[in-house]
mmCIF file of C-alpha atoms and ligand atoms in Angstrom:
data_model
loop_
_atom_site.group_PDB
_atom_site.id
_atom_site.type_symbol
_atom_site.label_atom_id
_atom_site.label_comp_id
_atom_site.label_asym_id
_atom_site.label_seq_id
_atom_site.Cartn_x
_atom_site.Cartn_y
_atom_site.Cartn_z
ATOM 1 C CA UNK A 1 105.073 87.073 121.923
ATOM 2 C CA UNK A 2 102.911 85.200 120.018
ATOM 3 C CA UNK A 3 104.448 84.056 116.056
ATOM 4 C CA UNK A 4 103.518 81.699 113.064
ATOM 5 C CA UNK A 5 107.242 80.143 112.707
ATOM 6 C CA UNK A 6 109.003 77.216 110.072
ATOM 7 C CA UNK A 7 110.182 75.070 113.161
ATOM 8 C CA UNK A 8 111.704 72.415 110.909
ATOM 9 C CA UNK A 9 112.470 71.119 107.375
ATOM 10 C CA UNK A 10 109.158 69.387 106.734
ATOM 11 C CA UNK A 11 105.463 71.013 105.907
ATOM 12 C CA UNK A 12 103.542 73.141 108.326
ATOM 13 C CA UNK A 13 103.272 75.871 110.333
ATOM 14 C CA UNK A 14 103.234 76.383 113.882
ATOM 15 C CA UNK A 15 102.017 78.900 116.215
ATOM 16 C CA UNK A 16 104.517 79.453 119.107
ATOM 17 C CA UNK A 17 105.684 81.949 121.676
ATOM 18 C CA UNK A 18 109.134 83.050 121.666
ATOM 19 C CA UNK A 19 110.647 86.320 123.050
ATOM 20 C CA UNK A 20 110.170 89.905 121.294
ATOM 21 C CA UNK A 21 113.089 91.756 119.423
ATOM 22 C CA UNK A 22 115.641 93.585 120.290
ATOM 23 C CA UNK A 23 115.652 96.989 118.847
ATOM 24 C CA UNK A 24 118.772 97.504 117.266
ATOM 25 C CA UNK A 25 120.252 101.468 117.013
ATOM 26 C CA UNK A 26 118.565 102.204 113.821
ATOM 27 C CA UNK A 27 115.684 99.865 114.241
ATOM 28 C CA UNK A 28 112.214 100.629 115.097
ATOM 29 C CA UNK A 29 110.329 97.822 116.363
ATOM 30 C CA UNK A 30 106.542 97.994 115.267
ATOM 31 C CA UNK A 31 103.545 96.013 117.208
ATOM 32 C CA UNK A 32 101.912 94.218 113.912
ATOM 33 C CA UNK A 33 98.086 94.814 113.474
ATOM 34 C CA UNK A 34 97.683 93.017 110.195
ATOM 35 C CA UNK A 35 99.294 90.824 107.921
ATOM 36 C CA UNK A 36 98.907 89.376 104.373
ATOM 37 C CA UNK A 37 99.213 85.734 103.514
ATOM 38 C CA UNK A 38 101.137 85.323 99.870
ATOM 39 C CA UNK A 39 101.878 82.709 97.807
ATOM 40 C CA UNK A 40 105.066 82.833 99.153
ATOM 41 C CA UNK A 41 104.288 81.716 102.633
ATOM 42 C CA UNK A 42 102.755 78.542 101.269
ATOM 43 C CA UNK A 43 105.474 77.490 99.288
ATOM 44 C CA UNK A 44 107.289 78.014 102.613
ATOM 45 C CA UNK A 45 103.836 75.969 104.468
ATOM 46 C CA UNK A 46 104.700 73.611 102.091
ATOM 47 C CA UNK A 47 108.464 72.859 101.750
ATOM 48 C CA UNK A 48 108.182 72.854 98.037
ATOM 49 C CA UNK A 49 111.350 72.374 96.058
ATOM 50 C CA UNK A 50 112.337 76.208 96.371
ATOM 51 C CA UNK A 51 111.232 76.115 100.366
ATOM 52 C CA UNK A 52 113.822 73.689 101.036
ATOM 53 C CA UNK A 53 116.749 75.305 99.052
ATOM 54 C CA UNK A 54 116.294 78.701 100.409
ATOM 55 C CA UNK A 55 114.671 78.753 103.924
ATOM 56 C CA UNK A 56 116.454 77.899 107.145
ATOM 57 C CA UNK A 57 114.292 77.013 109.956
ATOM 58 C CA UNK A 58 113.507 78.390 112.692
ATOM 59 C CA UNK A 59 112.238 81.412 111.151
ATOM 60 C CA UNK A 60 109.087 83.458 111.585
ATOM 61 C CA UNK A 61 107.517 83.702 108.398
ATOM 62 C CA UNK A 62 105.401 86.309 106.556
ATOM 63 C CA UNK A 63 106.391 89.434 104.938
ATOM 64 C CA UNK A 64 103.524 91.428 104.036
ATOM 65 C CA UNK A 65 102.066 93.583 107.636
ATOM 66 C CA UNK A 66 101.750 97.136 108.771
ATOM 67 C CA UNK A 67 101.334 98.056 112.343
ATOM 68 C CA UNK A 68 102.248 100.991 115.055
ATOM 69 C CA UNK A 69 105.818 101.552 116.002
ATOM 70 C CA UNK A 70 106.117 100.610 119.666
ATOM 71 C CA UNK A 71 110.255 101.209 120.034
ATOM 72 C CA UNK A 72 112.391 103.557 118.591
ATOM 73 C CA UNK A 73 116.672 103.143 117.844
ATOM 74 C CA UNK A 74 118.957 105.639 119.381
ATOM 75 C CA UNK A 75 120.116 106.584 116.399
ATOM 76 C CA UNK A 76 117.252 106.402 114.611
ATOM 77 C CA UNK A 77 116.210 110.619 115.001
ATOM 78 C CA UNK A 78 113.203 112.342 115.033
ATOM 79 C CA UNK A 79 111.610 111.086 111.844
ATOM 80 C CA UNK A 80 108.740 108.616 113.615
ATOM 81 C CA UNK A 81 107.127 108.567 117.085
ATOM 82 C CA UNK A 82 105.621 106.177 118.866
ATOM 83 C CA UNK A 83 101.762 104.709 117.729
ATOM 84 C CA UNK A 84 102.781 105.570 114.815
ATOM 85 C CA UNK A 85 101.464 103.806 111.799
ATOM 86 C CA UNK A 86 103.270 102.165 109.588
ATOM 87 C CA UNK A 87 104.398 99.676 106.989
ATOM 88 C CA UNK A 88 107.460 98.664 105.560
ATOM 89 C CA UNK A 89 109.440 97.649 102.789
ATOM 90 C CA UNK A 90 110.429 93.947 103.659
ATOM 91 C CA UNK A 91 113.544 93.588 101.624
ATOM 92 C CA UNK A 92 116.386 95.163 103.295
ATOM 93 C CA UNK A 93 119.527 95.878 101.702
ATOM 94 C CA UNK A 94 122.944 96.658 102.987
ATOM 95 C CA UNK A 95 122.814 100.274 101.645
ATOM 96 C CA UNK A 96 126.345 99.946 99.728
ATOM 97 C CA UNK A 97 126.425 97.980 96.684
ATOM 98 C CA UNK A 98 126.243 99.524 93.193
ATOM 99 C CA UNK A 99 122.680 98.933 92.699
ATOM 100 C CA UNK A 100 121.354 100.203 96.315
ATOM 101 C CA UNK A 101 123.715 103.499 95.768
ATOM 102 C CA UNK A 102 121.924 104.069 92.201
ATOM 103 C CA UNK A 103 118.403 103.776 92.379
ATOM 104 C CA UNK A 104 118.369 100.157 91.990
ATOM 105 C CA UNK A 105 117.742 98.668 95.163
ATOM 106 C CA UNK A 106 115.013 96.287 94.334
ATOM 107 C CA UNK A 107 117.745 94.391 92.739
ATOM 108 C CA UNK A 108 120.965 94.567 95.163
ATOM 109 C CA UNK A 109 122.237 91.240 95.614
ATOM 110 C CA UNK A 110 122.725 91.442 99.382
ATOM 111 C CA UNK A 111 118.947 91.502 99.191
ATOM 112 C CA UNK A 112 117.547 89.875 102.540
ATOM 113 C CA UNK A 113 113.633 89.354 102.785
ATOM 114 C CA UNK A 114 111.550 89.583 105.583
ATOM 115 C CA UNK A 115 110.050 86.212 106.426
ATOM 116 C CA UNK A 116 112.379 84.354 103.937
ATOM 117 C CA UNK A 117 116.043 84.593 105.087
ATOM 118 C CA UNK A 118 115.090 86.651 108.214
ATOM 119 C CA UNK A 119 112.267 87.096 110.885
ATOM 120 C CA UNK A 120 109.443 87.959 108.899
ATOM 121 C CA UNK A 121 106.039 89.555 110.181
ATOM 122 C CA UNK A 122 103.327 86.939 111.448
ATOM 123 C CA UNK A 123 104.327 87.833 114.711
ATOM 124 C CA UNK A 124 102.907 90.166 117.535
ATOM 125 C CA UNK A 125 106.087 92.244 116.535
ATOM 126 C CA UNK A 126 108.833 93.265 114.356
ATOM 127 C CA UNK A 127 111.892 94.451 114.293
ATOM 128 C CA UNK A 128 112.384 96.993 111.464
ATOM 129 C CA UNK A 129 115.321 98.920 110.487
ATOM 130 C CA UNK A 130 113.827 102.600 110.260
ATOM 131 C CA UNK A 131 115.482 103.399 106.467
ATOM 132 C CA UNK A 132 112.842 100.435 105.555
ATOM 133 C CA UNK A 133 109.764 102.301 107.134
ATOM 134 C CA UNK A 134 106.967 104.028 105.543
ATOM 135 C CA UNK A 135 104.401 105.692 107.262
ATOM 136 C CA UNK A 136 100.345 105.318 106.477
ATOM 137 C CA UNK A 137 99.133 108.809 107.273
ATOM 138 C CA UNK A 138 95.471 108.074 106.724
ATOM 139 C CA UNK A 139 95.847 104.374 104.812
ATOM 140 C CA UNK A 140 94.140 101.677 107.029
ATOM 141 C CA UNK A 141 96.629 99.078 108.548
ATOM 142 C CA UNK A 142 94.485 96.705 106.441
ATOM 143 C CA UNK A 143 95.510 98.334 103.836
ATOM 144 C CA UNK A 144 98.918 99.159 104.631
ATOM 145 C CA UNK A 145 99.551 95.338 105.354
ATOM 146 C CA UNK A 146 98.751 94.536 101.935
ATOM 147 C CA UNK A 147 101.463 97.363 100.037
ATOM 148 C CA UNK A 148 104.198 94.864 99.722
ATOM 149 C CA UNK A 149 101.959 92.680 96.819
ATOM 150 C CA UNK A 150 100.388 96.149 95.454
ATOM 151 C CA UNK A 151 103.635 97.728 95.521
ATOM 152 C CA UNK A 152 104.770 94.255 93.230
ATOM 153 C CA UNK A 153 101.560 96.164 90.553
ATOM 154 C CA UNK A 154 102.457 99.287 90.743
ATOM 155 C CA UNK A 155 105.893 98.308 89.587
ATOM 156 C CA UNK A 156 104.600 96.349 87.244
ATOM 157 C CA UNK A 157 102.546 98.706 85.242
ATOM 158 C CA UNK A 158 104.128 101.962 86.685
ATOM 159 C CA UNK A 159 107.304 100.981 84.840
ATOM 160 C CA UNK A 160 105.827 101.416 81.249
ATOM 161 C CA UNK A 161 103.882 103.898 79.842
ATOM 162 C CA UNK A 162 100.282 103.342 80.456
ATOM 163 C CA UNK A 163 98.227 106.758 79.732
ATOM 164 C CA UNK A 164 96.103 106.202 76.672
ATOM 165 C CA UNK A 165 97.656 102.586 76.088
ATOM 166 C CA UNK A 166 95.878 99.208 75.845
ATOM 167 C CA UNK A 167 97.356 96.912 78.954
ATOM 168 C CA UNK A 168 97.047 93.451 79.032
ATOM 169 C CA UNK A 169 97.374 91.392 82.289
ATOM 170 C CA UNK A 170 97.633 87.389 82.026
ATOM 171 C CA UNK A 171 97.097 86.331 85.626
ATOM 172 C CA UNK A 172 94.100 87.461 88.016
ATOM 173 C CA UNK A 173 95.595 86.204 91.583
ATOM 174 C CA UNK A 174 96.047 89.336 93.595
ATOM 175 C CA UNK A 175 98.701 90.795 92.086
ATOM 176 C CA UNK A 176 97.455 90.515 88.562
ATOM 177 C CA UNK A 177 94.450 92.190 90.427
ATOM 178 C CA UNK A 178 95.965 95.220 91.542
ATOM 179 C CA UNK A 179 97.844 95.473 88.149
ATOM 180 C CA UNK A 180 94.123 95.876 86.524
ATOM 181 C CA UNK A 181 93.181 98.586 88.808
ATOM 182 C CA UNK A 182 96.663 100.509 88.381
ATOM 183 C CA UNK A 183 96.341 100.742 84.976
ATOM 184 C CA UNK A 184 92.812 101.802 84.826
ATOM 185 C CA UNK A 185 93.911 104.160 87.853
ATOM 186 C CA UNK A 186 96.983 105.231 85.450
ATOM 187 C CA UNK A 187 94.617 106.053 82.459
ATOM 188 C CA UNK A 188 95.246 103.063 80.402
ATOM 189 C CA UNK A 189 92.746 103.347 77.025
ATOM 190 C CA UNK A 190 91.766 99.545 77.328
ATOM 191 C CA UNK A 191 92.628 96.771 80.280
ATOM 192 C CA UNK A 192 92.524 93.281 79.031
ATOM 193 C CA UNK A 193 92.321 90.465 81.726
ATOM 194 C CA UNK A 194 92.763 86.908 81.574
ATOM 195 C CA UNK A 195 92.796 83.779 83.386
ATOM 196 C CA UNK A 196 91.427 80.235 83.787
ATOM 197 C CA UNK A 197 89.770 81.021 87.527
ATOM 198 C CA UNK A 198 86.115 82.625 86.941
ATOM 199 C CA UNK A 199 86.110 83.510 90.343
ATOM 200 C CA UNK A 200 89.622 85.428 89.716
ATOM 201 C CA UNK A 201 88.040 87.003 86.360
ATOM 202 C CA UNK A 202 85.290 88.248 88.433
ATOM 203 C CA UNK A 203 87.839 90.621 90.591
ATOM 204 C CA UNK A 204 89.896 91.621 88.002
ATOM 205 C CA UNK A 205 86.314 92.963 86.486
ATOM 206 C CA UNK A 206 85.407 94.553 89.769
ATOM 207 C CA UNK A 207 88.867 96.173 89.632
ATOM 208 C CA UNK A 208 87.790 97.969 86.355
ATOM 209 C CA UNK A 209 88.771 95.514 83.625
ATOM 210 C CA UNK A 210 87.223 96.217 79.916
ATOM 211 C CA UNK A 211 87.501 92.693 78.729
ATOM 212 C CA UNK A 212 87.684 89.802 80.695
ATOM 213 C CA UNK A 213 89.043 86.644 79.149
ATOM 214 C CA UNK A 214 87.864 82.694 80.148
ATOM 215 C CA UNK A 215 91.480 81.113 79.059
ATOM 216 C CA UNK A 216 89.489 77.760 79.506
ATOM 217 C CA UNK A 217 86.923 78.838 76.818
ATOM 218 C CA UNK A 218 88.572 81.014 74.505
ATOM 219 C CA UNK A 219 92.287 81.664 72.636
ATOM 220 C CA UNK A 220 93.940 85.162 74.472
ATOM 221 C CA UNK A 221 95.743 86.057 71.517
ATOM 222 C CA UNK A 222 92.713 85.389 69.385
ATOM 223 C CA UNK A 223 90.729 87.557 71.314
ATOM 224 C CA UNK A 224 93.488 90.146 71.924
ATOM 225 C CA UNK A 225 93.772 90.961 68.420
ATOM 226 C CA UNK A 226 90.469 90.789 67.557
ATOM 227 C CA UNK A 227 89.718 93.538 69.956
ATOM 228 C CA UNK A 228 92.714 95.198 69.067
ATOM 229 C CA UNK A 229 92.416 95.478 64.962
ATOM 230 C CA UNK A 230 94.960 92.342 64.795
ATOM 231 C CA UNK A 231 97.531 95.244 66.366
ATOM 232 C CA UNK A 232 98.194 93.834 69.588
ATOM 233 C CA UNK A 233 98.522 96.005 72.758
ATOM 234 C CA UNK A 234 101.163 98.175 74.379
ATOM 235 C CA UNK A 235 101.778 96.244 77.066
ATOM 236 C CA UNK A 236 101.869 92.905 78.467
ATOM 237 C CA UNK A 237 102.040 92.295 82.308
ATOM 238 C CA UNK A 238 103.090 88.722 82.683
ATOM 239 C CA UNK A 239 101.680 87.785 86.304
ATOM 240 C CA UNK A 240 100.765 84.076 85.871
ATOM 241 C CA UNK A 241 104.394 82.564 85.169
ATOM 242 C CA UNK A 242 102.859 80.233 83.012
ATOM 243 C CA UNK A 243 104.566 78.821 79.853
ATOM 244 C CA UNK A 244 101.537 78.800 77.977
ATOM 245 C CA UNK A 245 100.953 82.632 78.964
ATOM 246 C CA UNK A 246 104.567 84.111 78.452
ATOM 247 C CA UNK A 247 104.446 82.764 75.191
ATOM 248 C CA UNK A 248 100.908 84.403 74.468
ATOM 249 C CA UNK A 249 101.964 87.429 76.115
ATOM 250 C CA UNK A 250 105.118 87.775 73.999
ATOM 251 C CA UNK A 251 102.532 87.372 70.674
ATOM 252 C CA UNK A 252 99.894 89.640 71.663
ATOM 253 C CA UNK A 253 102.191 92.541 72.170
ATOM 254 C CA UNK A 254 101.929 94.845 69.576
ATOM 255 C CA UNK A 255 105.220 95.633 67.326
ATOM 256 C CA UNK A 256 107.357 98.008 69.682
ATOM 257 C CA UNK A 257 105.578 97.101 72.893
ATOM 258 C CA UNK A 258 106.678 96.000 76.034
ATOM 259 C CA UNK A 259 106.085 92.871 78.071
ATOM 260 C CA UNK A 260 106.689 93.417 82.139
ATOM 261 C CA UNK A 261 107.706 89.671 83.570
ATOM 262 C CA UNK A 262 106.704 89.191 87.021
ATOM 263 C CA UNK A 263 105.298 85.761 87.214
ATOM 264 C CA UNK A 264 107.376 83.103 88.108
ATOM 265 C CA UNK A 265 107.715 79.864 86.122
ATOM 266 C CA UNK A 266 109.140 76.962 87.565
ATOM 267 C CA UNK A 267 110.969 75.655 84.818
ATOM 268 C CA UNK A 268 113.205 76.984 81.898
ATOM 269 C CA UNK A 269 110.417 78.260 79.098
ATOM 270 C CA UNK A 270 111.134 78.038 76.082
ATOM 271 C CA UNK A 271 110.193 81.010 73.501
ATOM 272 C CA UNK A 272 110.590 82.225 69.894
ATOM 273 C CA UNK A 273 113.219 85.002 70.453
ATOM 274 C CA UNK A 274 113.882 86.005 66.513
ATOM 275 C CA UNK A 275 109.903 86.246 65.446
ATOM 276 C CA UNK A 276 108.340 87.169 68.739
ATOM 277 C CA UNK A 277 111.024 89.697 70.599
ATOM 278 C CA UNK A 278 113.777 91.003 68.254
ATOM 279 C CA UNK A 279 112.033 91.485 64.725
ATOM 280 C CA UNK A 280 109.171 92.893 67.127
ATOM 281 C CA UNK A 281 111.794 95.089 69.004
ATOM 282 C CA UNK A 282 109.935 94.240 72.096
ATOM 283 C CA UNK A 283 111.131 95.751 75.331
ATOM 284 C CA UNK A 284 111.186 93.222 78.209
ATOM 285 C CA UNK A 285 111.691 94.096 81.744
ATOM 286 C CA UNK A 286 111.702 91.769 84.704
ATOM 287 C CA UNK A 287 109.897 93.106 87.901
ATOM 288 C CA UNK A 288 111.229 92.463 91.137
ATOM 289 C CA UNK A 289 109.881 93.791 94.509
ATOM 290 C CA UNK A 290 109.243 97.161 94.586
ATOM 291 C CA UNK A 291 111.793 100.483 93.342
ATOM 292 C CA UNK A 292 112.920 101.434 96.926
ATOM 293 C CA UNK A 293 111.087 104.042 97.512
ATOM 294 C CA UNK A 294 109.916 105.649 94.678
ATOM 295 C CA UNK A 295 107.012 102.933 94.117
ATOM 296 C CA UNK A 296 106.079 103.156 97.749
ATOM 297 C CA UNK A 297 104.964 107.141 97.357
ATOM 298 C CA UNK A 298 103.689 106.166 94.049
ATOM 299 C CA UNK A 299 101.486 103.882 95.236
ATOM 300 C CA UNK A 300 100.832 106.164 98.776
ATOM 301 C CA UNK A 301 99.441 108.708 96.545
ATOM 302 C CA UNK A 302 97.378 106.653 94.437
ATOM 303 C CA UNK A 303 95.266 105.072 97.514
ATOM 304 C CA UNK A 304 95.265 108.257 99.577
ATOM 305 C CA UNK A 305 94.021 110.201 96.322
ATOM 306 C CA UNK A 306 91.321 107.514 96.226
ATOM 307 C CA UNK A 307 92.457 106.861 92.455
ATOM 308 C CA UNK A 308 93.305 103.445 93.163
ATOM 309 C CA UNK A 309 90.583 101.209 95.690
ATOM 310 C CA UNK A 310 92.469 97.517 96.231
ATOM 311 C CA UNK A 311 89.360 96.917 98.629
ATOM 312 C CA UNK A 312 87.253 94.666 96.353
ATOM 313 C CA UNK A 313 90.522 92.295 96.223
ATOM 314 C CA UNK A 314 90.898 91.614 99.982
ATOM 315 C CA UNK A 315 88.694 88.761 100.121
ATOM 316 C CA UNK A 316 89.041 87.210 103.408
ATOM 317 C CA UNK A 317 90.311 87.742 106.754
ATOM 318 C CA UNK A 318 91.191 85.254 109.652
ATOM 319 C CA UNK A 319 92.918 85.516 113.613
ATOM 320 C CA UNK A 320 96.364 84.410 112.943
ATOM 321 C CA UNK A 321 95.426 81.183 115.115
ATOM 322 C CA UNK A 322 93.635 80.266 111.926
ATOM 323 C CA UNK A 323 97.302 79.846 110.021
ATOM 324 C CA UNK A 324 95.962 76.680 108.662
ATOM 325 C CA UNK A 325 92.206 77.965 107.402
ATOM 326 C CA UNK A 326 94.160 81.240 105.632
ATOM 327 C CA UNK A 327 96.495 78.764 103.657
ATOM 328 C CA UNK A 328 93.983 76.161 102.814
ATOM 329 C CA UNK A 329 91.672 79.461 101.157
ATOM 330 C CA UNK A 330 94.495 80.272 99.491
ATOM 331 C CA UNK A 331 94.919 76.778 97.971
ATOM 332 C CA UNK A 332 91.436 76.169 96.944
ATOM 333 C CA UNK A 333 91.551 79.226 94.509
ATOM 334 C CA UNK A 334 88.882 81.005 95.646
ATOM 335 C CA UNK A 335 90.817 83.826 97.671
ATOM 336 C CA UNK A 336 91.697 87.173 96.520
ATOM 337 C CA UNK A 337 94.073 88.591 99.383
ATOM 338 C CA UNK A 338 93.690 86.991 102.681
ATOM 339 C CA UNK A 339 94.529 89.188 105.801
ATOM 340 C CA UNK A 340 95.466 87.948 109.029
ATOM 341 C CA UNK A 341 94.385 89.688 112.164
ATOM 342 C CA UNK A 342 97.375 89.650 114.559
ATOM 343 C CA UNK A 343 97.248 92.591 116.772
ATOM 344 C CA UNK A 344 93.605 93.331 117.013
ATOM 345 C CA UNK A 345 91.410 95.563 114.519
ATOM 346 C CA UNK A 346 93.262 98.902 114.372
HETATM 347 ZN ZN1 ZN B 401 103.946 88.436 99.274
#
């Protein structure tokens, strides 16, 4: 089969054919239609700093795909068939740690990604283990390829309490994105959106943003609580990583609010814990992947309710020979979510 694999410890990508996977007894193995390219995959592209202390070539790469189930386990039951369509959750877990056996699987620390310490998903196909599988009913495989990133949103903002609260997101890449839409979806009162790309500012106003701020032209927390009555709001999603940003973020939320940290800086930051988190009594929360399962049929019913449309963020899509092209949109900031076609259009 055909696969976009690290081959070695430098940059690039390459495009190669190597043979299809087994299905284990509890696997399913699923013929990928579509794909989504992440930041991750070009820090991997790349061989940044975290690259080269976490990924071990060869490896096929990518993490974020949905596709029809071509193989089922022996042991795997009744619950799919094959065609099928499906997506999955890309960080598999051993099942029995303390965290996986209460509810807190997003944060086991036998945690194995997809594409990162394991075969990931630009390939024709994919060896799954079925407890991992979610099925599309009606959701596109467009759409379903791009779950894993809203599923990082829905997280996000799911995890505080958004109905009749003023949200703000600092960060408009894809995720940030989705975030906007989820709250408006979730009946946040006000969304607040910020970031320095206009092109970025523009989605997160298609996705249903009240106020969208230019961090190049104006002062967030000026703005914030100017629009807010010098209150602040009730949440914070923190999507940028940016020192600058989790600093503003921790400022602009109001007394008692709650700042959701999913952005990831690459260096210690440095913030005012007495004045801007305790004698705030701030609630901060650290999101990582997505609450296995209960975001997945969280977000399932959002999109097949129609409440939540991520359409206007997929920006782009290529034919997975066009690694290269997908990365280098990514780069030049332009992108929202950039698809890759891997298994034709279904
Ligand atoms: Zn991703």
């Amino acid at each position: 089969m055909r696969a976009i694999q690290k081959l070695e410890r430098a940059p690039g990508l390459k495009l190669t054919d190597i043979p299809k996977p087994d299905c284990g007894l509890t696997d399913v193995v699923i013929q990928v239609k579509h794909a989504g390219v992440c930041g991750t995959d070009l820090h991997i592209a790349d061989w940044d700093e975290w690259a080269q202390s976490r990924i071990k070539p060869p490896i096929v790469v990518g993490h974020e795909f949905a596709g029809e189930i071509v193989e089922i386990g022996q042991d795997v039951g009744d619950a799919f068939h094959i065609g099928q369509r499906v997506t999955a959750e890309g960080h598999i877990v051993s099942g029995h740690t303390r965290q996986s056996r209460t509810g807190q699987g997003h944060v086991c620390p036998t945690t194995q990604i997809i594409g990162v310490d394991r075969d990931g998903a630009f390939a024709e196909f994919i060896a799954m283990p079925a407890s991992n599988v979610m099925r599309l009913g009606d959701i596109s495989t467009v759409m379903g390829a791009i779950m894993d990133p809203m599923g990082n949103a829905f997280h996000t903002v799911l995890t505080a309490e958004i109905p009749g609260s003023t949200v703000l997101v600092l960060g408009c890449g894809p995720i940030g994105c989705f975030a906007v839409g989820v709250a408006r979806a979730a009946g946040a009162a006000r969304v607040f959106a910020a970031d320095l790309n206009p092109r970025r500012l523009e989605l997160a106003g298609d996705m249903g943003a009240h106020v969208c701020i230019d961090v190049t032209r104006e002062d967030v927390v000026h703005r914030v609580m100017d629009e807010t009555k010098s209150e602040g709001v009730d949440v914070v999603c923190e999507m940028s990583g940016h020192p600058v940003a989790i600093r503003q973020g921790l400022e602009c939320a109001r007394p008692g609010g709650r700042v959701q940290f999913l952005g990831i800086p690459q260096h210690e930051v440095p913030i005012r814990v007495a004045n801007d988190v305790i004698f705030k009594g701030l609630t901060l929360y650290g999101v990582v992947g997505r609450k296995m399962f209960e975001t997945w049929y969280q977000m399932r019913s959002f999109i097949e309710s129609g409440l939540f449309d991520p359409s206007p963020v997929i920006t782009h899509t290529f034919p997975m020979e066009q690694i290269d092209d997908a990365l280098r949109t990514i780069r030049s900031g332009e992108a929202g979510k950039v698809i890759l076609e891997i298994g034709g259009t279904a």
